[in-house]
Coordinates of C-alpha atoms and ligand atoms in Angstrom, one line a residue:
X1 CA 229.6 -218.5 47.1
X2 CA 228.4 -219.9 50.3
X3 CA 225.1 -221.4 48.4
X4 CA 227.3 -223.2 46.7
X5 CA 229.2 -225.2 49.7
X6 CA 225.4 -225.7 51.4
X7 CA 223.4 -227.0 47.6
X8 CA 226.1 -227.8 45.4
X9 CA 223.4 -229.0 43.2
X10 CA 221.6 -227.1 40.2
X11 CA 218.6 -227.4 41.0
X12 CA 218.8 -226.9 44.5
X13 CA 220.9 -223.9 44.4
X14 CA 218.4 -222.3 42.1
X15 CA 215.7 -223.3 44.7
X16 CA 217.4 -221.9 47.8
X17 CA 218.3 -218.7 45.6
X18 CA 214.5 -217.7 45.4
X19 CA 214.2 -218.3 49.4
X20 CA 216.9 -216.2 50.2
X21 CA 215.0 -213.1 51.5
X22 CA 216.1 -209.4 49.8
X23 CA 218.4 -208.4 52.6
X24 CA 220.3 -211.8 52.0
X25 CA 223.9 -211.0 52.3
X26 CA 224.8 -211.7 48.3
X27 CA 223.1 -208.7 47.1
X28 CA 224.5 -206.1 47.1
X29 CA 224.2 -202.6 45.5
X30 CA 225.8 -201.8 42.2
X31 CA 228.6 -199.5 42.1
X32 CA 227.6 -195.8 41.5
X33 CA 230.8 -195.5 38.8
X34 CA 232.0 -198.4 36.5
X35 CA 235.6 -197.9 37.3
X36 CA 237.1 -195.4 35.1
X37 CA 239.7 -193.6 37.3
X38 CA 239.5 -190.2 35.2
X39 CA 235.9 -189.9 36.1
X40 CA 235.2 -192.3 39.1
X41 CA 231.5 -191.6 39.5
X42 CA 230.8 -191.7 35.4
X43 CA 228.6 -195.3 34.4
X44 CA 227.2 -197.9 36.5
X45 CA 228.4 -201.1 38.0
X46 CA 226.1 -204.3 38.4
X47 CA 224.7 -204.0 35.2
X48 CA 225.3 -204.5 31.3
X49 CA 222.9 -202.8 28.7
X50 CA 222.5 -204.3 25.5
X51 CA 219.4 -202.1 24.0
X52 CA 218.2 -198.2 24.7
X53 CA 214.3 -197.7 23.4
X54 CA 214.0 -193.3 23.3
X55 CA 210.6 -192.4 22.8
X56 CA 210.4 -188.8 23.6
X57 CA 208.8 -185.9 22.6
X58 CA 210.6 -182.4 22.2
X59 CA 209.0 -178.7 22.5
X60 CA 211.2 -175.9 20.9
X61 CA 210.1 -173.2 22.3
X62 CA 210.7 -174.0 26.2
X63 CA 213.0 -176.8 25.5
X64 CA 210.7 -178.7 27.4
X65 CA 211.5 -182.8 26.7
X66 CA 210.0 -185.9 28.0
X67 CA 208.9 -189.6 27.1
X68 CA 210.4 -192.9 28.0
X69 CA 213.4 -195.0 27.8
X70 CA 213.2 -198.7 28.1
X71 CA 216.2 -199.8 28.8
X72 CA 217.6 -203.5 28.1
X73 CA 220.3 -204.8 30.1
X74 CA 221.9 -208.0 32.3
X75 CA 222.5 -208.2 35.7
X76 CA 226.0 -208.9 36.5
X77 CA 226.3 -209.7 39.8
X78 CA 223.6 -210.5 42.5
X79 CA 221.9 -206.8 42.4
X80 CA 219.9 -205.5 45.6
X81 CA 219.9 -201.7 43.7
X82 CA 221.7 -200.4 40.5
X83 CA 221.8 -196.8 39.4
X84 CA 221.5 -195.1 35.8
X85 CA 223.3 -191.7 35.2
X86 CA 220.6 -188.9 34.6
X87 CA 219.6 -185.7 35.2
X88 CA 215.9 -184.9 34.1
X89 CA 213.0 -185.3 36.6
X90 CA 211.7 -189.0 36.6
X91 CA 207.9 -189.8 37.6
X92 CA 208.0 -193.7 37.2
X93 CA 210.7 -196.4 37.2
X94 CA 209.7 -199.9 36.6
X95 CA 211.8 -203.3 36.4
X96 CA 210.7 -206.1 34.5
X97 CA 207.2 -204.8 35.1
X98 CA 207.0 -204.4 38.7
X99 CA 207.0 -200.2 39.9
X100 CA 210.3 -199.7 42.0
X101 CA 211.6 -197.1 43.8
X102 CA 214.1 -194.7 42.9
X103 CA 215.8 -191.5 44.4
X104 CA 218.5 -189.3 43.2
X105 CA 222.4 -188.6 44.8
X106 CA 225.9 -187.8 43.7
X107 CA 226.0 -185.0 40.5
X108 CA 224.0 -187.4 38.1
X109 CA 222.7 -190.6 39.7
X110 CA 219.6 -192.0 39.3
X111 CA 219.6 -194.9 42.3
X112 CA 217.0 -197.8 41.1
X113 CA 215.8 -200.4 44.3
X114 CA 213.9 -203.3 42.1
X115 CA 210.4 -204.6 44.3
X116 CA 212.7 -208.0 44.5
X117 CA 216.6 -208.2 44.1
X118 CA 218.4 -209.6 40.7
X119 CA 220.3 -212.6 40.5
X120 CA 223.4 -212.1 38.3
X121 CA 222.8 -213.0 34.7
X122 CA 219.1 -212.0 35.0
X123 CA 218.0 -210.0 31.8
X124 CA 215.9 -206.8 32.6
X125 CA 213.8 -204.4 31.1
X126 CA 214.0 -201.2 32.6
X127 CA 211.5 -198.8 32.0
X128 CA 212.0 -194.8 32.9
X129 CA 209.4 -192.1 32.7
X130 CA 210.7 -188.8 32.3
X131 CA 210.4 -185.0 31.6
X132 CA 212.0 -181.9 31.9
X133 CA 213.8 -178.9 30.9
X134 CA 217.8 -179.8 30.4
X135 CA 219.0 -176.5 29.6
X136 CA 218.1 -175.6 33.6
X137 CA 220.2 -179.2 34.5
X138 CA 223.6 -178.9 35.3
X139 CA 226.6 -181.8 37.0
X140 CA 229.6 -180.6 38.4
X141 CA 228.4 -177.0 37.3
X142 CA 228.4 -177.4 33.7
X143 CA 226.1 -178.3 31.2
X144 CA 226.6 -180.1 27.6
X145 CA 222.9 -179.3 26.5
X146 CA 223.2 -176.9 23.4
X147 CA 220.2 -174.5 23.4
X148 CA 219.9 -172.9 19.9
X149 CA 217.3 -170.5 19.1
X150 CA 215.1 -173.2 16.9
X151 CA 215.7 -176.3 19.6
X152 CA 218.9 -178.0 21.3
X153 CA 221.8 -180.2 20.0
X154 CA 223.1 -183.2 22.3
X155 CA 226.6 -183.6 21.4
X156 CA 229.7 -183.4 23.6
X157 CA 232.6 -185.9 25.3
X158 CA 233.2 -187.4 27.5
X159 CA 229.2 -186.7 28.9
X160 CA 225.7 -185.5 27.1
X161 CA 223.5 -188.5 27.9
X162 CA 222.5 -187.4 31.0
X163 CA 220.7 -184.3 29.8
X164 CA 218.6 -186.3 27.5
X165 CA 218.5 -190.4 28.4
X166 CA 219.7 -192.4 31.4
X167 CA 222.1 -194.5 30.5
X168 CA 224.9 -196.6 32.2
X169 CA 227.4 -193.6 30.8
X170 CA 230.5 -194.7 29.3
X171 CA 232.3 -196.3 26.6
X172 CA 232.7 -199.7 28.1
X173 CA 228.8 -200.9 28.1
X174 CA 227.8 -200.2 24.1
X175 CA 224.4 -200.5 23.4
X176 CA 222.3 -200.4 20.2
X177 CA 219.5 -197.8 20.2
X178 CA 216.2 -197.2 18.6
X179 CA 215.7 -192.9 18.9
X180 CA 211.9 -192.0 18.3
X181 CA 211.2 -188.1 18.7
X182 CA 208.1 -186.2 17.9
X183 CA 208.9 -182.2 17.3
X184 CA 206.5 -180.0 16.1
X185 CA 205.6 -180.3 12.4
X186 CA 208.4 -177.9 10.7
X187 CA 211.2 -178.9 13.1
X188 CA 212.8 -181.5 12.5
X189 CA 214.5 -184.4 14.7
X190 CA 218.1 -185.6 14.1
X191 CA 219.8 -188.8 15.4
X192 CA 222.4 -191.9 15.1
X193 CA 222.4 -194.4 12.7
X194 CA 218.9 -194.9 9.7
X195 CA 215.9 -193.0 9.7
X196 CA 213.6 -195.8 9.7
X197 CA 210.5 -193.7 9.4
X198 CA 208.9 -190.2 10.0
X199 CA 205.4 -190.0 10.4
X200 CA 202.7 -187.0 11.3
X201 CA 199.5 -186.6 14.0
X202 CA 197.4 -183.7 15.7
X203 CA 200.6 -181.3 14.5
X204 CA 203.5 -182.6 15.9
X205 CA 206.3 -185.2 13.4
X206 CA 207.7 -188.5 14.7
X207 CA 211.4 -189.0 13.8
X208 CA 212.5 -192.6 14.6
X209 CA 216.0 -193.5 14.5
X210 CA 217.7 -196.9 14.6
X211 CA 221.6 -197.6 15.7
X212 CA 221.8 -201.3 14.9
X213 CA 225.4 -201.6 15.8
X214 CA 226.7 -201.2 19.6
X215 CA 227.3 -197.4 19.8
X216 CA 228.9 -196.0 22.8
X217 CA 226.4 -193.4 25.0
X218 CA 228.9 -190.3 24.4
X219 CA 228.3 -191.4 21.0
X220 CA 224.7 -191.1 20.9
X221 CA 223.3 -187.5 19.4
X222 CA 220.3 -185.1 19.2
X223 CA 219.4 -182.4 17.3
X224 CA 216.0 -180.7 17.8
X225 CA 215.7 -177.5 15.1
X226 CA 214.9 -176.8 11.8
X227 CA 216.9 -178.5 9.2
X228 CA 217.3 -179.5 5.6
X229 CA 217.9 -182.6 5.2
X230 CA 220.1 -184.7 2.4
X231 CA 220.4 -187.7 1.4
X232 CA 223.0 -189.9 -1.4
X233 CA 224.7 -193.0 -1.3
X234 CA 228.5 -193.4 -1.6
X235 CA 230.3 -195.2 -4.6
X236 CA 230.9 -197.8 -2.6
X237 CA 227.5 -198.2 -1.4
X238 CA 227.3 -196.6 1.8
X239 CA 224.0 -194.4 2.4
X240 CA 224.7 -191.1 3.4
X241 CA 222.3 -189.0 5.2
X242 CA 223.4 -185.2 6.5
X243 CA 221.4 -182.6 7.4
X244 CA 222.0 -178.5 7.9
X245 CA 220.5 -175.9 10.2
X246 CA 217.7 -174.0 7.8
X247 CA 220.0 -170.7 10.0
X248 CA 223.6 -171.1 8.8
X249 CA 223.9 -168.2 7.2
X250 CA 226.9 -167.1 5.2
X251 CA 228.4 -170.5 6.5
X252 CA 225.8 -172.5 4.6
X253 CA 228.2 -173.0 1.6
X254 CA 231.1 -174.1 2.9
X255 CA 229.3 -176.5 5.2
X256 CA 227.9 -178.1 2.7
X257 CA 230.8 -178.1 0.7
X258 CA 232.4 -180.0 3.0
X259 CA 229.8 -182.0 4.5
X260 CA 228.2 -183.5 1.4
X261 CA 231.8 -184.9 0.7
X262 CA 231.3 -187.3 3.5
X263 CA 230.6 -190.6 0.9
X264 CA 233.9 -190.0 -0.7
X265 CA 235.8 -189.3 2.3
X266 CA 234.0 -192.6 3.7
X267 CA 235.3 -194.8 0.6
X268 CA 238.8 -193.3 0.9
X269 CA 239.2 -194.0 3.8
X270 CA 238.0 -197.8 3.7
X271 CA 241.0 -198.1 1.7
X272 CA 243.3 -197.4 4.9
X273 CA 240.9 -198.6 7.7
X274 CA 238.9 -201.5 5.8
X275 CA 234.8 -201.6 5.2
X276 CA 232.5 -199.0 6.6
X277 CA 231.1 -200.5 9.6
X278 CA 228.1 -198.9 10.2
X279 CA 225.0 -199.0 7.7
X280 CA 224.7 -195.5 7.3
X281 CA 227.4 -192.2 7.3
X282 CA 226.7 -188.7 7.7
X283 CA 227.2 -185.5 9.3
X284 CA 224.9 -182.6 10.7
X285 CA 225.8 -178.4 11.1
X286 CA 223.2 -176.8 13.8
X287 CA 223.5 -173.5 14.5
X288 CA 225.6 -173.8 17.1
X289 CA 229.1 -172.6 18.0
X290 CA 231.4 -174.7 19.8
X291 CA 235.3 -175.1 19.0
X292 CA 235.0 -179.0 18.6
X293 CA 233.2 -181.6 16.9
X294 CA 232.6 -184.7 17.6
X295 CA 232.5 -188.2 16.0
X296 CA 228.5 -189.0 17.3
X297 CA 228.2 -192.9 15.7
X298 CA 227.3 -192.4 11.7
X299 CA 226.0 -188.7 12.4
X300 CA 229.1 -186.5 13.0
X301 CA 228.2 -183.4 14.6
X302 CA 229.9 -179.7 13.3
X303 CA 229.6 -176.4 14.8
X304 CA 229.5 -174.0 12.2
X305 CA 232.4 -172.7 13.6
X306 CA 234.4 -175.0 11.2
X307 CA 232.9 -173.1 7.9
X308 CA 233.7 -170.1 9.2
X309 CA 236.7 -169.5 6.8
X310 CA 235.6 -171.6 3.7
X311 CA 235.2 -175.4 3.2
X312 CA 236.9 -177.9 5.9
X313 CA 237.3 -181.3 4.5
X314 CA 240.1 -181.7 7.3
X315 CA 237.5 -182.3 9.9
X316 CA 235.6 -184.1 8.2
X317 CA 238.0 -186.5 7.4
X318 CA 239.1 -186.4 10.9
X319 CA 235.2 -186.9 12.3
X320 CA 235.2 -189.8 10.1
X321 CA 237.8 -191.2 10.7
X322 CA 236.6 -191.7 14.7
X323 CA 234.1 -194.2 12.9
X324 CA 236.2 -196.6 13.3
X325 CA 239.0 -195.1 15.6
X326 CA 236.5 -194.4 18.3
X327 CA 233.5 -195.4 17.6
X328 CA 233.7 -199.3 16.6
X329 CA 236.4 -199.9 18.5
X330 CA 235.9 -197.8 21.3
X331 CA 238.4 -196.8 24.3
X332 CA 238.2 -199.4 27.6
X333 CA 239.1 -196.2 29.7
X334 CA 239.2 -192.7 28.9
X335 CA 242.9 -192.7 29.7
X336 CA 242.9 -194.5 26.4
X337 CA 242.1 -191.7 24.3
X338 CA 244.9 -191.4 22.1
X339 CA 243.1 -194.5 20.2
X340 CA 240.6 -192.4 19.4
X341 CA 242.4 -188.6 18.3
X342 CA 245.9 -189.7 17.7
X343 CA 244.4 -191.7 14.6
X344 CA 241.9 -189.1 13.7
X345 CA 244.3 -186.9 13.5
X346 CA 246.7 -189.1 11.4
X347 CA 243.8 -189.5 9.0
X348 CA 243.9 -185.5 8.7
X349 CA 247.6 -185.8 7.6
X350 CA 246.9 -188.7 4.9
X351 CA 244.0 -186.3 3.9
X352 CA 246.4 -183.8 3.8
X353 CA 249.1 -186.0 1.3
X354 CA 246.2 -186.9 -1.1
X355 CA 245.5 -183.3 -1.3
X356 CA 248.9 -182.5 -2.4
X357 CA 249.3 -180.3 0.8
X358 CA 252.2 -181.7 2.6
X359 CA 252.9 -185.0 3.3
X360 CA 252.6 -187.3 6.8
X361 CA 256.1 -187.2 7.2
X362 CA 256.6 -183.3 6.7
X363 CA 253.4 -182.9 9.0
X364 CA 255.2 -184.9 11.7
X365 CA 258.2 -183.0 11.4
X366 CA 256.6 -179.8 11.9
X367 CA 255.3 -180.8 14.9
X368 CA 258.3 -182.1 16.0
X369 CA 260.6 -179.2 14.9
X370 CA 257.5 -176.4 16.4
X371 CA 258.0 -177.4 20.2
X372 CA 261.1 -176.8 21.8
X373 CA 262.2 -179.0 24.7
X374 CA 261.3 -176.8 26.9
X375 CA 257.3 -176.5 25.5
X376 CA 254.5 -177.5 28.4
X377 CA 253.6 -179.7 24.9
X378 CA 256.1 -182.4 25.3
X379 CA 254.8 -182.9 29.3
X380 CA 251.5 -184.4 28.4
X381 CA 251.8 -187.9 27.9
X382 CA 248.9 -188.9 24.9
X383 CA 248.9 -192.3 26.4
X384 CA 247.9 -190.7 29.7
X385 CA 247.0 -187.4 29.7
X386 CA 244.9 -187.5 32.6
X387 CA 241.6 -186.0 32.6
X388 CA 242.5 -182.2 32.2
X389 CA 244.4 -182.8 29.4
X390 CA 242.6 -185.7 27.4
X391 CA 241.9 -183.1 24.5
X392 CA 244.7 -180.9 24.9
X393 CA 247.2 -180.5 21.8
X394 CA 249.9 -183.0 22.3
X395 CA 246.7 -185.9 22.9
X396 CA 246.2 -185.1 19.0
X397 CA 249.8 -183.7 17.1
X398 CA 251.8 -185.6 19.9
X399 CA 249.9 -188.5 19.4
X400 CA 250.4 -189.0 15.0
X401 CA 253.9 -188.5 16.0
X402 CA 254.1 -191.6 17.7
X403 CA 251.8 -193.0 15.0
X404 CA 254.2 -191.6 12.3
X405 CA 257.5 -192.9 14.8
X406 CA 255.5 -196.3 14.4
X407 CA 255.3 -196.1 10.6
X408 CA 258.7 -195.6 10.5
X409 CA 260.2 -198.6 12.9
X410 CA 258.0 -201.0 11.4
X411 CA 257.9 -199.8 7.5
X412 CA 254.8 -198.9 5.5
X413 CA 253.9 -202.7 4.7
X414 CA 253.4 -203.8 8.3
X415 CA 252.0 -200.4 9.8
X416 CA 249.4 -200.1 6.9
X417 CA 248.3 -203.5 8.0
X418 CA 247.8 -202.5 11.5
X419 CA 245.8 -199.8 10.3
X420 CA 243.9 -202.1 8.6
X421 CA 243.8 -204.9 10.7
X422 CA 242.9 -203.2 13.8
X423 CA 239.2 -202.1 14.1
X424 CA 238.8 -205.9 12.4
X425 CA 240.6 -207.1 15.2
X426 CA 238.5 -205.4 17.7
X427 CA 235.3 -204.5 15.6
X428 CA 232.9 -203.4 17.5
X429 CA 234.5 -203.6 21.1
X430 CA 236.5 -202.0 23.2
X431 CA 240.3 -202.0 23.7
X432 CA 243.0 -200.2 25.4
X433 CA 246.4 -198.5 24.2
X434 CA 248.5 -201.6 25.4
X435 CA 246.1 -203.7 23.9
X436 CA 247.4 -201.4 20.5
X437 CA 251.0 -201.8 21.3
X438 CA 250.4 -205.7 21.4
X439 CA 248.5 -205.8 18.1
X440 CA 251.2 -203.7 16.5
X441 CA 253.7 -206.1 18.0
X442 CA 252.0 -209.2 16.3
X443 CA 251.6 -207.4 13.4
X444 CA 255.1 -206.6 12.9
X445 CA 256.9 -208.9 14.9
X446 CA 259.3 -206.2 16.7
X447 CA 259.4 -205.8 20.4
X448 CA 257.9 -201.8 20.6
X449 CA 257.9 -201.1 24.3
X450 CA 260.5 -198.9 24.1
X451 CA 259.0 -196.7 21.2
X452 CA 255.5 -196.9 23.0
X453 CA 257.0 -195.2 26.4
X454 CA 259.2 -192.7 24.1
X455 CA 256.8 -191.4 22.4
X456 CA 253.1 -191.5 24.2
X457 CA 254.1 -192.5 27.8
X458 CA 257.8 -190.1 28.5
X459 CA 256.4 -186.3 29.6
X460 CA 259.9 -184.8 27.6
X461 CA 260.8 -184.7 24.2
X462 CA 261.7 -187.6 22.4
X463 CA 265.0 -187.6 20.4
X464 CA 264.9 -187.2 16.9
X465 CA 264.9 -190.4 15.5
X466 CA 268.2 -191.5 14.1
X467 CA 266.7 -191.7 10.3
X468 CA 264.9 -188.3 10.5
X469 CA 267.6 -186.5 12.3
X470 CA 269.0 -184.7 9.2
X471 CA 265.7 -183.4 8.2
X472 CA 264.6 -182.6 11.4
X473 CA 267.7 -180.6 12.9
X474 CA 269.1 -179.3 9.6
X475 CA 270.9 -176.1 10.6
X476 CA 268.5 -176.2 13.6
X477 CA 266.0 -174.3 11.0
X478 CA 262.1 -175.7 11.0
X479 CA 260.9 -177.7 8.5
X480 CA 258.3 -175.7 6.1
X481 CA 255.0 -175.4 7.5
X482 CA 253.2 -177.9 5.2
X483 CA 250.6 -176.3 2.8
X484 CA 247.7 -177.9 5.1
X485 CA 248.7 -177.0 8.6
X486 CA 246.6 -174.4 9.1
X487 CA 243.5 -176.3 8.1
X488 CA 244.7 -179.2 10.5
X489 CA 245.2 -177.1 13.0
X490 CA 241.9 -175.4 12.8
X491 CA 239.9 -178.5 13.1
X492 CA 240.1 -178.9 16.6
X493 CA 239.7 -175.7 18.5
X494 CA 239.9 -178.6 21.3
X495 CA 240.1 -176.0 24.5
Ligands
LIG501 N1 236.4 -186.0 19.9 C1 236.3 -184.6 19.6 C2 237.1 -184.4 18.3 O1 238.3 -184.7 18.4 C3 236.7 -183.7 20.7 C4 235.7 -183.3 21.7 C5 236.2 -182.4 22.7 N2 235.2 -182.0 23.6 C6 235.3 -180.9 24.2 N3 234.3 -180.6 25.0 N4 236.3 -180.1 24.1 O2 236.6 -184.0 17.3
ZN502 ZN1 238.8 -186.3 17.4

């Protein structure tokens, strides 16, 4: 600010600016989190990334990985030192071409000091050289690195970057990515967004991947291992590209029973959420075992713990759904997470009334009607959970009850076009659950503040609402458990 008041000028502000000598009192480091109060230390400040450039190579057999990320971004603020969040070992960091030196603190950061500082709105190229082996890597003593017995997945939330890329981790700063990986010949390499090309030399395969829309870094997926991979395109045009882990077993039938339904699940539903907005859908099943799966951008990722009792189209339609609840428009913070499962899991429940299996309605009033006023479950607040309980129950069954309370202030017409309306709204961004609230507001021109705080923000039991009393509290008997409950339940085995 002070250059200002001395060369109010252009021309000589920009030529003062290069005089001012690195220690100058402008520049200061970037801050070692972005902000989010759930997870102070998790991405960057300082810095905005616009492109990540993987080229890495990936040894099965001693999970050893390494290569180099280049790393596009913009400076936004005068930048004596940024940091990147990562765990590997790095040899070489360079900034626009010039070596710089780096060092490591915290659980996962990777502190950068350029040769000379950054003005703010100065585009970099960041290049990192890396190796390593992430299954011995751990932050905050876990790890998110899946180690199967044919290679690793990547895939977890709200962290798994930092085993494989650095990255400025979290939602906020979306980047598009090109993924190159060279396995050796008979594994194969699986990752976001088109498969641009494959090619093989001295006995090892080159997988390169390209995200060309932004995609969130908890978005971003590996899979190292032996697969099979399919490919078909959607009646309504969308390519579709899954693959399956060659070592599924007895769950290979069901995965694929369920999986290879991913074009028809995408086209239905368009019709509730509007066009597909990525250039390519698809799912993958490693052999790997986790309760959850996650909606990694155009390339879902499944444990084959979902097959386990026959197909699951539920999750898949959930997983899906996160394409565009959660993964083009993306949470601000991850207090906002309800944006993300609360729709998901509404999806399930539509899924779940095209399949004749119980309606959205008798779904909601099963959850309402299954936890007493006195269940822990009414205490978490979906529209902030707080970090222990961002994927707890009431984040996803709570939270399509306040979707469903929402369809029924406002009436099918107007709620349908919110559900339409909103990832055009926001395509591609980021927004927050007030920023929801406000939409749904201009959407349906009702004041909903006080159905907002009822249902997401109060940690008690909302009262049954006037119009659903009768069904609800008949004889004080539960509704029926709808026909598809169990499946919905199932599909996220979220502790
Ligand atoms: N977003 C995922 C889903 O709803 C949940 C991931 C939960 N992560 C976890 N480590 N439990 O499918
Ligand atoms: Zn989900």
């Amino acid at each position: 600010m002070h250059r200002r008041i001395i060369a109010p000028g252009a021309l000589a502000a920009a030529s003062l600016m290069l005089a001012i000598p690195a220690s100058a009192a402008s520049y200061s480091p970037g801050a070692p989190g972005i902000g989010d109060p759930y997870y102070p230390a998790y991405g960057n400040g300082g810095y905005d990334v616009s492109h990540y450039d993987l080229r890495l190579q990936y040894q099965p057999t001693t999970d050893e990985l390494a290569g180099t990320a280049t790393i596009l971004a913009k400076t936004t603020q005068d930048l004596s030192r940024f940091n990147l969040d990562f765990l590997l070992d790095v040899s070489e960091v360079r900034v626009n071409g010039a070596a710089a030196t780096f060092a490591t603190s915290g659980q996962h950061e990777l502190e950068i000091t350029p040769k000379t500082p950054l003005p703010k709105g100065t585009p970099i190229t960041v290049v990192v050289r890396y190796s390593g082996v992430p299954s011995t890597k751990s932050a905050y003593g876990f790890t998110t690195w899946h180690r199967t017995p044919d290679g690793a997945v990547a895939a977890d939330e709200p962290e798994s970057a930092w085993w494989w890329f650095p990255s400025n981790d979290h939602p906020s700063d979306k980047a598009t990515y090109d993924v190159s990986v060279a396995v050796p010949n008979g594994t194969q390499a699986i990752s976001n967004g088109t498969l641009q090309s494959t090619s093989s030399q001295l006995g090892w395969t080159r997988y390169n991947w390209r995200q060309n829309k932004p995609q969130a870094t908890y978005l971003a997926t590996l899979a190292l291992g032996r697969f099979d991979i399919t490919t078909s395109t959607s009646d309504g045009g969308v390519p579709v590209i899954n693959a399956y882990s060659k070592d599924l077993g007895d769950n290979d039938g069901a995965a694929r029973a369920s999986v290879e339904r991913t074009g028809e699940i995408v086209d239905w539903l368009s019709g509730y959420f509007g066009p597909y907005p990525f250039s390519t859908a698809g799912g993958y099943v490693p052999n790997t075992t986790t309760g959850y799966a996650l909606e990694t951008q155009t390339r879902v990722y499944y444990s084959q713990r979902q097959f386990a009792n026959g197909a699951n189209t539920s999750v898949v339609v959930h997983e899906l759904a996160h394409q565009w609840y959660g993964d083009d428009v993306s949470l601000k913070g991850w207090k906002d997470i309800w944006i993300n499962e609360g729709f998901a899991r509404y999806a399930q429940w539509l899924w779940s009334e095209h399949e004749g299996e119980g309606t959205a309605q008798q779904l909601a009033d099963y959850v309402y009607a299954s936890h007493p006023a006195d269940d822990a479950f009414w205490t978490i607040a979906p529209g902030d959970p707080g970090p222990e309980d961002q994927f707890e129950l009431p984040v996803y069954d709570r939270g399509a009850l306040a979707i469903q309370a929402l369809r029924n202030e406002i009436g099918d017409d107007a709620f349908f076009a919110v559900l339409k309306g909103w990832p055009k709204e926001h395509a591609y961004g980021n927004a927050s659950v007030a920023d929801f609230r406000a939409y749904a507001e201009q959407v349906s021109g009702k004041s909903l503040s006080a159905l907002f705080d009822t249902w997401l923000f109060q940690p008690t039991k909302p009262a049954a609402p006037a119009a659903r009393s009768a069904s609800i509290t008949k004889a004080g008997v539960a509704p029926v458990q709808p026909k598809s409950w169990k499946k919905i339940a199932a599909t996220n085995d979220v502790h």
